[in-house]
Amino acid sequence: MTVLPMFPLGNVLVPGGVLQLHVFEPRYQSLVKDCVASDDHEFGVVLIDRGHEVGGGDVRRVVGSVARMVQVAELDGGRYAVIAVGVRRMRVNAWLPDDPYPLADVDDVPDLDDTDEDSVEMLRAVTARARRAAALALELGDEGNEPGAELADELLTASYQLIDLAPIGSADAYDLLCATGPLARLKALDEMLVGVEAINAFRLREP
């Protein structure tokens, strides 16, 4: 059994993604201290399905990412500024008592190798589509990432980076995180972007 400190959040962290946290709740201050003292500085991040990040009582999704703290600064009042990166995907087998912060029994969930001879071309097409959608979302006043952000050449890493690049919601991002492999993830994102394009086209027609 692998027991991991857990930090439920209102957004999805993907492997390779960067997470910035302002930690002020006492139980998560304890989590930061324990992670800093550990050998690997790792904790788990899962999406909150319902509820709030602060105060507990939330309903949590079961698939998430293991995050590794790379920078921690202690602020006034015991608060912390934390920068962490997603390092791998994991699944929660069971939630343990919150003592003093959320804990879970987890297993790593590697991606399947579902690539084929068309995978590289699929990556190019979906990347171009995601960049167009991200640029249009910014033009329409939405918050989002820089459409020209550099992506990895390696298919698996890029499939995760596109989740952050594409202008999609947390529920869709979670579904993509759960995809069995990078090609399945790209195909699912391509279908999602069809809907995004339709919505944005409608918004452009609005007076």
Short mmCIF file of N, CA and C in Angstrom, two decimals, residues 42 64 145 154 170-171:
data_model
loop_
_atom_site.label_atom_id
_atom_site.label_comp_id
_atom_site.label_asym_id
_atom_site.label_seq_id
_atom_site.Cartn_x
_atom_site.Cartn_y
_atom_site.Cartn_z
N GLU A 42 6.70 14.57 -2.32
CA GLU A 42 5.56 14.32 -3.20
C GLU A 42 4.23 14.30 -2.45
N GLY A 64 -5.84 11.19 -10.47
CA GLY A 64 -5.16 12.47 -10.35
C GLY A 64 -3.70 12.33 -10.72
N ASN A 145 -4.09 29.91 -21.44
CA ASN A 145 -2.64 29.87 -21.62
C ASN A 145 -2.23 30.47 -22.96
N GLU A 154 7.70 14.59 -27.93
CA GLU A 154 7.29 13.24 -27.53
C GLU A 154 5.79 13.20 -27.32
N SER A 170 -12.71 22.01 -16.38
CA SER A 170 -12.06 21.02 -15.52
C SER A 170 -12.62 19.61 -15.74
N ALA A 171 -13.92 19.50 -15.98
CA ALA A 171 -14.51 18.18 -16.19
C ALA A 171 -13.94 17.52 -17.44
#
